[in-house]
């Protein structure tokens, strides 16, 4: 087609729309005035109603990259795929980011003052895309394609049979060389069409692409006449990405590694549109060790509950712990930094894209739990109280009513369980759900799943009766323990460890075995924080009731 015909075609396709010009948009969305090291990053989720760990991983990286150097981090909702759109999904995205403490400066969900680069939801930007699509048609770089599904299917079949690259390109791109008259005729028949890029790439050329995480990669030029506007005039991801990240003045596109293969298309689109290419950082996929095979595999939405962000909320993981864990996955030197600066906020860490994991971030639940234990043990009991209480209110209302009825009691429980005031803090608590389980012995008589006594029923009975007869609530910890020793002595247990080790056959056990009987009888557990303290939290009456039930 001639230049004039291209212009005529553009008019034919878009003439009825009132579109702004490219210049107007360039002016509306000016370049941002930021330092030359500052980056503009964005999270661009599709509202599918599911937020996964990978989303949070990217969001945290985006947020850190922007905020470490006074840049901007914004949220864009990519809802061009109507089939995947789910009611309430946008709220879920915003709410999840908020819960995990990831703050964005601009974008969807901030309401008034959300920023001047909006709208930040793609479905509200149709006319912007059309301005740029029209321009491509005018330049002969895009054309309508009226192929129906079955025609495309036939092309694909033929290519498969001939073992050729599948797709709409070169001689297979049947509408690429049609005349204006043929196109006019199809339009007049009311045939639906998509708009395709007229690719200028050549099949045997490669180019070198520099990824901020992966380094230099050689990629083939794009040769596909990819769809840029779908039949309903809604752009594809590729086209919306180019237009939006250009006009929103994104400087660094951080996204899942699955998009690396689309880079040739994006490079061609940016060139065709006359846009400067942003920097790209393609992140590694989240991996885990498969418990069955022992091999590494991708974390999957379907079979791994820990992939979903709602899992961490429902189990009551403290968002700060998740953040610390993700930071260790994101930057290889974070862990050491954090060890050396345990009190410093993760925001103080000098985050670097260059240090990002290139080979698949390995998700490890044990590691996460150990981070949780460390981090929770650094909080004071008030902070832990508030966190567990909020969780219980939402996820365990029945327990909440019982456990949190007496604030002072719960605070002393937490103080004890966390070892507050002791030389070394205890590290027993992992998440709110497990913490409630852990402190349950203070609020409920031991129920199912108790640890078993290791002594004979006769000895258990004798020990407990002896214990009850000597018990005095006023005894301090030391006196109380002396009495345990006396009970040991009376019942054939050794009170001196050395003596016991030399002649174990002469004794039924030693003092610690006696203490264990009392401990299990009162708490149902062989391992607990200090037993004397437990007794002084649950009270004499409750202790006696529990013991009597065992005799
Ligand atoms: N909407 C795309 C996705 O959810 C975003 C990719 C990108 O960040 O550009 O995969």
PDB file of C-alpha atoms in Angstrom, residues 57 211 213-215 282-285 355-361:
ATOM      1  CA  UNK A  57       8.541 -11.018  45.496  1.00  0.00           C
ATOM      2  CA  UNK A 211      18.879  -7.793  31.076  1.00  0.00           C
ATOM      3  CA  UNK A 213      19.371  -9.589  36.195  1.00  0.00           C
ATOM      4  CA  UNK A 214      20.294 -12.111  33.543  1.00  0.00           C
ATOM      5  CA  UNK A 215      23.022 -10.059  31.907  1.00  0.00           C
ATOM      6  CA  UNK A 282      13.433 -10.613  34.371  1.00  0.00           C
ATOM      7  CA  UNK A 283      13.099 -12.355  37.697  1.00  0.00           C
ATOM      8  CA  UNK A 284      13.872 -15.950  38.456  1.00  0.00           C
ATOM      9  CA  UNK A 285      11.001 -18.314  39.033  1.00  0.00           C
ATOM     10  CA  UNK A 355      22.515  -8.789  43.325  1.00  0.00           C
ATOM     11  CA  UNK A 356      19.209 -10.314  42.390  1.00  0.00           C
ATOM     12  CA  UNK A 357      18.945 -14.040  42.092  1.00  0.00           C
ATOM     13  CA  UNK A 358      19.406 -15.239  38.546  1.00  0.00           C
ATOM     14  CA  UNK A 359      18.983 -18.956  38.863  1.00  0.00           C
ATOM     15  CA  UNK A 360      15.614 -19.641  40.464  1.00  0.00           C
ATOM     16  CA  UNK A 361      14.796 -18.458  43.965  1.00  0.00           C
TER      17      UNK A 361
END
